[in-house]
Short mmCIF file of C-alpha atoms and ligand atoms in Angstrom, two decimals:
data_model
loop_
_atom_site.label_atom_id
_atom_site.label_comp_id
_atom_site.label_asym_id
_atom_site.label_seq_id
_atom_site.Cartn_x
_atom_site.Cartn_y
_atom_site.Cartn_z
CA UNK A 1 289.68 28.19 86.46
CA UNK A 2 291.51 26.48 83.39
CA UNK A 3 293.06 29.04 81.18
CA UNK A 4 291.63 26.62 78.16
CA UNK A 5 287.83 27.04 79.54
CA UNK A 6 285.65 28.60 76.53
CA UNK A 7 282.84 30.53 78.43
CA UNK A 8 279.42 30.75 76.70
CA UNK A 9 276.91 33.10 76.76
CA UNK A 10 273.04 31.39 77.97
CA UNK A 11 271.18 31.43 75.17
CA UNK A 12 267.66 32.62 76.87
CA UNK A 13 269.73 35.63 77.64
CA UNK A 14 268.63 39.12 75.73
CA UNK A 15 271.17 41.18 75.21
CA UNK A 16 272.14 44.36 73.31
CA UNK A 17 275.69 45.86 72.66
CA UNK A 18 275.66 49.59 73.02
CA UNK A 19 278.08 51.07 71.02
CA UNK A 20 277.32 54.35 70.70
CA UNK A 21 276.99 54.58 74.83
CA UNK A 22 280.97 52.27 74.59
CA UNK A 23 282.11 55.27 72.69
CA UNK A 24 280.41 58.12 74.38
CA UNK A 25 282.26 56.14 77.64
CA UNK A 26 285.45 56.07 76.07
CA UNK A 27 285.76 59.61 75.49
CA UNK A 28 284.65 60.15 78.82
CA UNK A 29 287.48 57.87 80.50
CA UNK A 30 290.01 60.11 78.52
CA UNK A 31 288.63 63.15 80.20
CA UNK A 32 289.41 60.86 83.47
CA UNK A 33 286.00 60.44 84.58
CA UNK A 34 284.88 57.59 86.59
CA UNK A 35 283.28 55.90 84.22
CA UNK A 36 282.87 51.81 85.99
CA UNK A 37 279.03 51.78 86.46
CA UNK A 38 278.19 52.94 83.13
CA UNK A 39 277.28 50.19 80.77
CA UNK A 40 277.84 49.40 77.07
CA UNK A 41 275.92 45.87 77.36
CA UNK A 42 272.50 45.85 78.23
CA UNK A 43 271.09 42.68 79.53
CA UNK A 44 267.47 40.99 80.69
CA UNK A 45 268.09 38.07 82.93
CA UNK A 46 264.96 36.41 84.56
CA UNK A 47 262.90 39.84 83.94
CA UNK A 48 265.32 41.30 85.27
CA UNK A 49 267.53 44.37 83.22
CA UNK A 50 271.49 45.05 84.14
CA UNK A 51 274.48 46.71 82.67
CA UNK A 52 277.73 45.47 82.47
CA UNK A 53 280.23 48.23 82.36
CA UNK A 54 282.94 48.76 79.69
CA UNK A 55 285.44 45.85 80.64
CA UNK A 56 282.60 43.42 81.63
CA UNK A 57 281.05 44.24 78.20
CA UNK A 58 284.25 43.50 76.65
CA UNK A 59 284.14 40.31 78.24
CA UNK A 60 280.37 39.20 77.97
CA UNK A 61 280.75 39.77 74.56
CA UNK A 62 283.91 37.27 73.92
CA UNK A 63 281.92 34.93 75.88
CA UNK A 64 280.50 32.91 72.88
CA UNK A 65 281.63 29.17 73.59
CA UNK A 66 285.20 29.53 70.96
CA UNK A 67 286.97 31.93 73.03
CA UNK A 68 289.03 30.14 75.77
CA UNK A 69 289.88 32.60 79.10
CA UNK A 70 292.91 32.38 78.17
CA UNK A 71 292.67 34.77 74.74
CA UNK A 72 289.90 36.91 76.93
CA UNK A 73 292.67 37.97 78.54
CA UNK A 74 295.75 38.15 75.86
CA UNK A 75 293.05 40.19 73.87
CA UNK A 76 292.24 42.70 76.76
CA UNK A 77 295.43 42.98 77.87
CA UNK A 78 296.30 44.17 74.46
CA UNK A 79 293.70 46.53 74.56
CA UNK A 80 293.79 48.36 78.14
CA UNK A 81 297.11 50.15 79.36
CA UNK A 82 296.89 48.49 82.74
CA UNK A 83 299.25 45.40 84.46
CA UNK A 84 298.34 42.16 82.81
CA UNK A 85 298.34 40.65 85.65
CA UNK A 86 295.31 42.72 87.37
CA UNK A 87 293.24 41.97 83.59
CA UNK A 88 293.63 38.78 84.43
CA UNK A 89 292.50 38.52 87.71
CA UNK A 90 289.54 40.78 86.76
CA UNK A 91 288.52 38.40 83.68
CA UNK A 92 288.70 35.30 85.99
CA UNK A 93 286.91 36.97 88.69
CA UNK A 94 284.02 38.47 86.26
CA UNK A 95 283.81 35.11 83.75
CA UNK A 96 283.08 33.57 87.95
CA UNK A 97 280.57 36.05 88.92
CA UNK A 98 278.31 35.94 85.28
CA UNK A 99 278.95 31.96 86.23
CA UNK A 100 277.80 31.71 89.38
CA UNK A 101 274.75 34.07 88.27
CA UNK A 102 274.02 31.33 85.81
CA UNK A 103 274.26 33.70 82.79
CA UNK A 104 276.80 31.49 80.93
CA UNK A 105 278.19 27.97 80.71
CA UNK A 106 282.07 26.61 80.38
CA UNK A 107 282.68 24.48 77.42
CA UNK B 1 272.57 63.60 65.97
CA UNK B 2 271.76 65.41 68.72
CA UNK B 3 274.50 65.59 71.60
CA UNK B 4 271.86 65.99 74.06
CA UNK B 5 271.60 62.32 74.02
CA UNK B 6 274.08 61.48 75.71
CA UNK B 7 273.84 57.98 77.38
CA UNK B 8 270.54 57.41 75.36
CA UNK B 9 270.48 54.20 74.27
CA UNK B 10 270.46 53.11 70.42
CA UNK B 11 267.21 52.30 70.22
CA UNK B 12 264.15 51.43 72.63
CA UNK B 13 264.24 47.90 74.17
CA UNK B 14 260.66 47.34 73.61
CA UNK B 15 257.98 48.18 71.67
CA UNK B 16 254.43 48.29 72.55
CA UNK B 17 252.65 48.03 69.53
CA UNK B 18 249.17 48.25 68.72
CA UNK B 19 248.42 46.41 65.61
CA UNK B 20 244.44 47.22 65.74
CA UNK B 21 242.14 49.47 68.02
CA UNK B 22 239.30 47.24 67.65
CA UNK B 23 238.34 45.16 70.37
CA UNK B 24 235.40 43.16 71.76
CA UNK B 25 234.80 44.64 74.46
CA UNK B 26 234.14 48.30 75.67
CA UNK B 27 236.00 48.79 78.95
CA UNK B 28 235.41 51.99 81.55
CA UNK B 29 238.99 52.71 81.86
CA UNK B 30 240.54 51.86 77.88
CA UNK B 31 243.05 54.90 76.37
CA UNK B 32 242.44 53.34 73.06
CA UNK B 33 238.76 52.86 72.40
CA UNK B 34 238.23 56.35 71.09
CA UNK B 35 241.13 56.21 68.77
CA UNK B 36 240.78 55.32 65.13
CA UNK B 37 243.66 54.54 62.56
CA UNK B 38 244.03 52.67 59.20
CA UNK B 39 245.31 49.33 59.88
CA UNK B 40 248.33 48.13 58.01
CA UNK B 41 248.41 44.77 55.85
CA UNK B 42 250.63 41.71 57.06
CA UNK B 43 253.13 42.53 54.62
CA UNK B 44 253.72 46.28 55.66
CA UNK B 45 253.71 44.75 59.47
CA UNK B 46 256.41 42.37 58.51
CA UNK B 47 258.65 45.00 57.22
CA UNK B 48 258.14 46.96 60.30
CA UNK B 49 259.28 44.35 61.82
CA UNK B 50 262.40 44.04 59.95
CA UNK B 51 263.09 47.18 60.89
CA UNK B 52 262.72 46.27 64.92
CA UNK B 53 264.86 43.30 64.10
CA UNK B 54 267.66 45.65 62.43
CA UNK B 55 267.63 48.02 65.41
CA UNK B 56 267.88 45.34 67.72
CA UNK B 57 265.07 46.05 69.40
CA UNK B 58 264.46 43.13 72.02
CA UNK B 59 260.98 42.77 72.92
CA UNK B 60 257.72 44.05 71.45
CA UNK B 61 254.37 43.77 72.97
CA UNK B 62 251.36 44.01 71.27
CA UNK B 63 248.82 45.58 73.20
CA UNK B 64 245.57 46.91 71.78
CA UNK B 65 242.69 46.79 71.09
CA UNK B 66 242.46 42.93 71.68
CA UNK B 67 245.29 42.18 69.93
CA UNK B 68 244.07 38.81 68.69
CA UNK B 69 241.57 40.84 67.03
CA UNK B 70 243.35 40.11 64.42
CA UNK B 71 243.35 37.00 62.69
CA UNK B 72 247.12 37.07 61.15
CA UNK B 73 248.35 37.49 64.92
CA UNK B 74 249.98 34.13 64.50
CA UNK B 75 251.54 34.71 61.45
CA UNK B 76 253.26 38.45 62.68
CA UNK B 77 254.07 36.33 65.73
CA UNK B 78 255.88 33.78 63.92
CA UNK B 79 257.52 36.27 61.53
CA UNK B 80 258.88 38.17 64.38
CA UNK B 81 259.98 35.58 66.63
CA UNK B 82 261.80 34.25 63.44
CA UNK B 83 263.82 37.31 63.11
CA UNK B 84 265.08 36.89 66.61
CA UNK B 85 262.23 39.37 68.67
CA UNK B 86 260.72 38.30 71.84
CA UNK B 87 257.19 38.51 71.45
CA UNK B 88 254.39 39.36 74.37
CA UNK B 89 251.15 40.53 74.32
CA UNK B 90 248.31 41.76 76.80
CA UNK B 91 244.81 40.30 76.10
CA UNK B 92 241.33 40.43 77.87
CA UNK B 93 241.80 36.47 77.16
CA UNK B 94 238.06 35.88 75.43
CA UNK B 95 239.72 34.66 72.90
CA UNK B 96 242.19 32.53 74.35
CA UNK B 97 240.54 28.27 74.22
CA UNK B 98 243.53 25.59 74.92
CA UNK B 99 243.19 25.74 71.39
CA UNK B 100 244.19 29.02 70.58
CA UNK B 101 246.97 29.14 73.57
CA UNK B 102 249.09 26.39 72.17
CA UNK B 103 248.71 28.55 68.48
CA UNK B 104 250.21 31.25 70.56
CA UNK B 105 252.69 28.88 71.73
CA UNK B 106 253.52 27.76 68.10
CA UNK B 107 253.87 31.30 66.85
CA UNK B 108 256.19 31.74 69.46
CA UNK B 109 255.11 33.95 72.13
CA UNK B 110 257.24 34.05 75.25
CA UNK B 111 254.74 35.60 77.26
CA UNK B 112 251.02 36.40 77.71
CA UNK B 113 249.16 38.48 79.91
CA UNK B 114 245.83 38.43 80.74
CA UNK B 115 244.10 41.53 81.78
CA UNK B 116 241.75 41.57 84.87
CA UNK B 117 240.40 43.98 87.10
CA UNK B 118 239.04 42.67 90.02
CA UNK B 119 239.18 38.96 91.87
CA UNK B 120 234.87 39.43 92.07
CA UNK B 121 233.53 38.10 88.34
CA UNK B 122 231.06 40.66 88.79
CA UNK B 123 232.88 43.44 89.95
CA UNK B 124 235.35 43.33 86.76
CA UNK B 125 232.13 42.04 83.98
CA UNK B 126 230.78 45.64 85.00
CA UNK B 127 233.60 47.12 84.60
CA UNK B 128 234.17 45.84 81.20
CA UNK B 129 230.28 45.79 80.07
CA UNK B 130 230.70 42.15 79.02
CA UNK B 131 229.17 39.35 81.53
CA UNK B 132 231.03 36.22 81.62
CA UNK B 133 234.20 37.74 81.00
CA UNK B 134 236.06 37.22 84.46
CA UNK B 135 235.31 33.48 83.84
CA UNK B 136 236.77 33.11 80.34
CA UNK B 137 239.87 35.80 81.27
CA UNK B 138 240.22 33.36 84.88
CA UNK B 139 240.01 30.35 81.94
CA UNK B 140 242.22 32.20 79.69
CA UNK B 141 245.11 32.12 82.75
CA UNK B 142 244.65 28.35 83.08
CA UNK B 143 244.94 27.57 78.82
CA UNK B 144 248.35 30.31 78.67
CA UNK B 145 249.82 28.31 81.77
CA UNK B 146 248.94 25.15 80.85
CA UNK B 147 250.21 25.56 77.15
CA UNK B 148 253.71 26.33 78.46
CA UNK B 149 253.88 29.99 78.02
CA UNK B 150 255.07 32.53 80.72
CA UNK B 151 252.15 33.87 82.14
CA UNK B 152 251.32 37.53 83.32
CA UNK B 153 248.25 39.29 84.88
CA UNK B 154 247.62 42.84 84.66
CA UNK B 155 245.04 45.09 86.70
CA UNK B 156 244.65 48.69 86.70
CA UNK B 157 244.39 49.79 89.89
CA UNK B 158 241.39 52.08 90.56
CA UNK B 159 238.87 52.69 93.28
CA UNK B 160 237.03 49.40 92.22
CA UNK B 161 240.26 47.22 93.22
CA UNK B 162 241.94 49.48 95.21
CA UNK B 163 241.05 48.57 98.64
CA UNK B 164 241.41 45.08 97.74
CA UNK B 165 244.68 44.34 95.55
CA UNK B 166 245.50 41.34 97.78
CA UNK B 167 242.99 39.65 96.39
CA UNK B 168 243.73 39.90 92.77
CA UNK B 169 247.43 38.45 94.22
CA UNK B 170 245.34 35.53 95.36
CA UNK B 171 244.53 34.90 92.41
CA UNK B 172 247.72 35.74 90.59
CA UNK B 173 248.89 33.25 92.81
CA UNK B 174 246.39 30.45 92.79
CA UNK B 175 246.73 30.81 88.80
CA UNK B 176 250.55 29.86 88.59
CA UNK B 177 250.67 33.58 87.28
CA UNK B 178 254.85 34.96 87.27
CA UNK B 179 254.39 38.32 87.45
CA UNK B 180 251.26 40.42 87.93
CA UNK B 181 251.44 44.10 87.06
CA UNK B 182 249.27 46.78 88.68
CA UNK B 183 248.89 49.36 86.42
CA UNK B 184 248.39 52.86 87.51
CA UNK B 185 245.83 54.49 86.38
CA UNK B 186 246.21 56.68 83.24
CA UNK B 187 244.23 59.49 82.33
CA UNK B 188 243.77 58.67 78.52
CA UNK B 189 240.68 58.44 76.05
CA UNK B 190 237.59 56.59 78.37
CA UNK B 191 240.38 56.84 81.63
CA UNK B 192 240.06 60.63 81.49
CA UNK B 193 237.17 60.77 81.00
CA UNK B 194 235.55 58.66 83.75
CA UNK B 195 238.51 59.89 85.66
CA UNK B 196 236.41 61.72 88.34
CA UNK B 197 235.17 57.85 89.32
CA UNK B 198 237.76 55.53 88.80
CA UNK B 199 241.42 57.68 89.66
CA UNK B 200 242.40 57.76 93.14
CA UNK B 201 243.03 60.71 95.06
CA UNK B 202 247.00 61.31 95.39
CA UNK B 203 247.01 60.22 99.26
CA UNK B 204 244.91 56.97 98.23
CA UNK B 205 247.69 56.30 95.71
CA UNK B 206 250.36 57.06 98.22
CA UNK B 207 248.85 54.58 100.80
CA UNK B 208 247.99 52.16 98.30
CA UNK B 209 251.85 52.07 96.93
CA UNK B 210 253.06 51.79 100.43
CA UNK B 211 251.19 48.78 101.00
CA UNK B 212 251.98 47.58 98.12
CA UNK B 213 255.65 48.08 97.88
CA UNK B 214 255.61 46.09 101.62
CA UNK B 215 253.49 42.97 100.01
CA UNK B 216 255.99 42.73 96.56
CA UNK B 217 258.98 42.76 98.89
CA UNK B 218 257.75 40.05 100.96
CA UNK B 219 256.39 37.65 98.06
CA UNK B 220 258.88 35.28 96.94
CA UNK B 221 256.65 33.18 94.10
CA UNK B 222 255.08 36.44 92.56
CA UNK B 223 256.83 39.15 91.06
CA UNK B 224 254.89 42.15 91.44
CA UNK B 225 255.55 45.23 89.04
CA UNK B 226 254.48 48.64 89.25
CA UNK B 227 256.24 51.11 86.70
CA UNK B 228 255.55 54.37 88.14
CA UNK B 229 258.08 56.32 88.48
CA UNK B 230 255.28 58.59 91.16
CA UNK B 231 256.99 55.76 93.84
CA UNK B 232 260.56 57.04 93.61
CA UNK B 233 260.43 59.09 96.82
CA UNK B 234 258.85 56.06 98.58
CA UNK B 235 260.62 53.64 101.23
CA UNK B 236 261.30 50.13 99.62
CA UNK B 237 261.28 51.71 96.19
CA UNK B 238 264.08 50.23 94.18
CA UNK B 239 266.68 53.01 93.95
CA UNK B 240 268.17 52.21 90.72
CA UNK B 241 266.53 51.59 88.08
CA UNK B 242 267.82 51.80 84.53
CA UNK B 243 266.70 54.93 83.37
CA UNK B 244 265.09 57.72 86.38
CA UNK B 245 261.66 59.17 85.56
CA UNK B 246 258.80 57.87 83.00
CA UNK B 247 260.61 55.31 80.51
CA UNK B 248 258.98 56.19 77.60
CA UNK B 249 260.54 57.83 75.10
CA UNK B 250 263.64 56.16 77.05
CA UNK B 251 263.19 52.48 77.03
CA UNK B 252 260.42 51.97 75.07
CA UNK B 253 258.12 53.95 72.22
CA UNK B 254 254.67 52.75 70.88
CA UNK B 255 253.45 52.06 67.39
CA UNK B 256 250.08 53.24 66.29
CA UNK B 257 248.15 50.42 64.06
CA UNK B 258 249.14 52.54 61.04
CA UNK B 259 252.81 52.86 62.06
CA UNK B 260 252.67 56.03 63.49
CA UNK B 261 255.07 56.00 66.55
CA UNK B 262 253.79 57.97 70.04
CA UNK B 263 256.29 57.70 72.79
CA UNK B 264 253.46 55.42 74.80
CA UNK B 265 249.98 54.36 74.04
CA UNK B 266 249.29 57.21 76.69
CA UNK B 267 250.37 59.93 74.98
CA UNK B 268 248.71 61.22 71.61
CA UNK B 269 251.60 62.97 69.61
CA UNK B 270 253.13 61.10 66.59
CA UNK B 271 256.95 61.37 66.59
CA UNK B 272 257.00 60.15 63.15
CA UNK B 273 256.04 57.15 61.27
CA UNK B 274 258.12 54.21 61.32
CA UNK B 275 257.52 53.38 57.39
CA UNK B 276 257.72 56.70 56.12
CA UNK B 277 260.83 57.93 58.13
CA UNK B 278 264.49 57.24 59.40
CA UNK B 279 264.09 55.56 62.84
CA UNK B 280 267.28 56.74 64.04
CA UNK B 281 266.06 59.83 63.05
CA UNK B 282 262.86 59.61 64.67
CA UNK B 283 264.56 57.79 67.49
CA UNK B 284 267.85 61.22 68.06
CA UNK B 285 266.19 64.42 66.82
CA UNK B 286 262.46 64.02 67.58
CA UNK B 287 261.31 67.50 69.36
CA UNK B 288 258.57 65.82 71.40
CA UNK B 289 261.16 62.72 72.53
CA UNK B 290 263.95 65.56 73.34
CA UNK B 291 261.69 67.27 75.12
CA UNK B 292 260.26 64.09 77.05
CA UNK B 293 263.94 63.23 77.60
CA UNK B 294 265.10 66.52 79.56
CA UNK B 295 262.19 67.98 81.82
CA UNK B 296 262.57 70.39 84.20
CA UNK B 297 260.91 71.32 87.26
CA UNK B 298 258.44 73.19 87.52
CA UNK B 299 255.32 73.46 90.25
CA UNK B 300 255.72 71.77 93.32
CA UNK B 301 258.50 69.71 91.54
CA UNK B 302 261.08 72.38 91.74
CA UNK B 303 262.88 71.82 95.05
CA UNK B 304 261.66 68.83 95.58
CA UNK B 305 264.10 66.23 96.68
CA UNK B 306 262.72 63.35 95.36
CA UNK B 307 262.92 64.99 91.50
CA UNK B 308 266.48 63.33 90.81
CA UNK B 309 264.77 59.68 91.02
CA UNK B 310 260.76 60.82 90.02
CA UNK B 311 261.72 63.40 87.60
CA UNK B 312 258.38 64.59 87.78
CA UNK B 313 256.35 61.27 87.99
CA UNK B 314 253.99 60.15 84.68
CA UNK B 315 255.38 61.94 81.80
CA UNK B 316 251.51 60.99 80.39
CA UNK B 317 249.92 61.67 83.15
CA UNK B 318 250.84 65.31 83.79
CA UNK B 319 250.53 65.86 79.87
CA UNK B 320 246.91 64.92 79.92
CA UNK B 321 246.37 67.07 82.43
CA UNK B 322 248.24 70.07 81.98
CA UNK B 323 249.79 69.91 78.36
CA UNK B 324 253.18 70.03 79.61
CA UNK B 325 255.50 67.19 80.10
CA UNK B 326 257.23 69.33 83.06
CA UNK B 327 254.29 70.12 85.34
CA UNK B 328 254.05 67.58 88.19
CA UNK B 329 252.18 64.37 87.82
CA UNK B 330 248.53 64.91 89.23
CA UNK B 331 248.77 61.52 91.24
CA UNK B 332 251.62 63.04 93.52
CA UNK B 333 251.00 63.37 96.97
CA UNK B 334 254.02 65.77 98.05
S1 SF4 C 1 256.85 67.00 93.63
FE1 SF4 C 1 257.46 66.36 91.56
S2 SF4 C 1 259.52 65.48 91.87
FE2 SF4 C 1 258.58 65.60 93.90
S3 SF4 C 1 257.70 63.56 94.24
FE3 SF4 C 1 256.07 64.92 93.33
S4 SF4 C 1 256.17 64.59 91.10
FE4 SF4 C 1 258.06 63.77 92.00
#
């Protein structure tokens, strides 16, 4: 995937930030909890309702159509104490999964 | 706010809104046709709806009541679509010409659903004291489809359609219908009170939802929907759902046609009124919603190993019976 690719969100798709639950999840990953299939985005896709857990939140909601892949992952990687090079094989492999399920577009 | 919240989301993700109890018809099974309640103007509705759109809250659904009952349907439909709400209702479909389908369209509806209760026209006119009513809700299905607008069926399942729920997927099907929900059975207003001939015993219910859960995983065109959380101890019961347990109070809340807000149209206790009150408040510190939000388990529940996925079954259900949100749900069959 082109680092210059701006992902966008499918318009048809509902979708609610949660930020109480983002907080109540970031205390909880300072305690050391396991906190990966909690979610902070809630989603309806064809009828269907998901989460997307703290880092795919973080993503999904960068993915408006300005934001190239490229800053995704600068901006992450300035956010989460982890090697930059495992954000960005995350991002790339997340931005490919909400792709393939047809819940965004690349501009 | 309350820290026993926690992972409660910020606000329900639908509403189910009654905007008036009246209705044309005068159905066996209705929760609502004993209720009474001042109805609001269009203006006060629009500001309630302001308020939806400032929570965030996704999807409302009126419900009823026929909700198009009202004649300013269109106009709370528009207004509400306009401030970014997805907007769905359930209707016995008299109403519903091509004429008045592609007004729904207009205002902006995303979805309709058409209520009936039996594939016999006879079967489902007595059941709703008004003859010729299968034929205009069958009609209704065809004027919703064919004006563009996702289209939904809903039945209640009870001994008249029991027995026979493959039919009323025939005709789901034969409809272009995308996703037909079988209600269970609720023991609210008329419902409890024709209970002793309409509910199902709790092994009818338990072989009925087997059945059933085998037909919606093998239907690829139809969704089929169930919301009862009674199935969680069932095989082919999906295991994961978003919240465990009733989702009222969770998900979703329902307005009154005054404002009032219940946790469903199932259960009569006002939380507060949406108007007069702080929703958050409403929505973190309510007693009743606390309460609804952390059962425990008593009866038959307690030691049961199904209760971390059931949580008790029907929230509604074992309140009408009972008065306690804890006690089992009477349609259990453990
Ligand atoms: S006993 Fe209670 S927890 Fe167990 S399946 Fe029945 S209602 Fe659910």
């Amino acid at each position: 995937m082109d680092e210059n690719v701006r992902p966008a969100r499918r318009s048809d798709i509902i979708w609610r930030h949660e930020a109480r639950r983002e907080q109540e999840l970031l205390e909880a990953q300072e305690r050391g909890e396991d906190i990966s299939d909690r979610g902070t985005v809630i989603l309806v896709a064809g009828g269907t309702m998901h989460q997307l857990n703290l880092l795919g939140g973080e993503i999904w909601r960068r993915c408006d159509g300005n934001t190239t892949v490229a800053r995704i992952v600068s901006d992450l990687a300035g956010e989460y104490d982890v090697d930059p090079a495992e954000i960005d094989r995350d991002v790339r492999e997340f931005i490919e999964d909400l792709n393939q399920r047809g819940w965004i577009s690349y501009e | 706010m309350n820290d026993t919240n926690e992972g409660l989301l910020s606000a329900p993700l639908t509403f189910n809104w009654t905007l008036s109890y009246r209705c044309n018809f005068s159905c066996s099974h209705c929760y609502s046709r004993e209720e009474q309640a001042e109805e609001l103007t269009t203006d006060r509705i629009c500001l309630i709806v302001d308020i939806l759109a400032d929570k965030k809250v996704p999807f409302v659904n009126f419900g009823g009541g026929e909700p198009l009952i009202r004649e300013d349907l269109f106009d709370i439909a528009s207004y509400a679509s306009s401030r970014g709400l997805n907007v769905s209702m359930n209707s016995n479909g008299w109403l519903i010409d091509a004429d008045a389908a592609a007004r729904l369209r207009q205002s902006g509806f995303q979805s309709v659903g058409i209520s009936i209760d039996s594939a016999e026209a006879r079967l489902h006119d007595d059941f709703r004291c008004m003859p010729g009513s299968w034929q205009r809700a069958v009609a209704a299905l065809d004027h919703v489809r064919g004006a563009g607008i996702r289209l939904t069926m809903s039945s209640v399942i009870s001994r008249i359609n029991f027995r026979n729920f493959r039919d009323l997927i025939a005709l789901a099907r034969d409809h272009g219908v995308q996703t037909l929900y079988l209600h269970n059975f609720k023991c609210s207003g008329r419902g409890f009170k024709n209970r002793e001939d309409l509910d199902l015993s709790p092994e009818e219910w338990k072989a009925f939802y087997v059945e059933a859960l085998e037909v919606k995983n093998s239907l690829s065109d139809l969704t089929l929907s169930f919301d009862d959380p009674v199935i969680a101890s069932l095989p082919g019961y999906d295991a994961d759902p978003m919240v465990k347990g009733s989702s009222c109070g969770k998900l979703s809340l329902h307005l009154r046609p005054n404002g009032d807000i219940t946790p469903c149209g199932f259960i009569p206790l006002v939380v507060g009124n949406i108007l007069a009150q702080d929703f958050d408040d409403i929505w973190y510190n309510s007693p009743v919603l606390l309460k609804m939000r952390h059962k425990e388990a008593k009866g038959k529940c307690a030691g049961c190993a199904a209760y971390g996925d059931c949580l008790g079954g029907c929230t509604a259900r074992a309140f009408a019976t009972t008065g306690d949100f804890s006690q089992p749900d009477p349609h259990c069959w453990k």
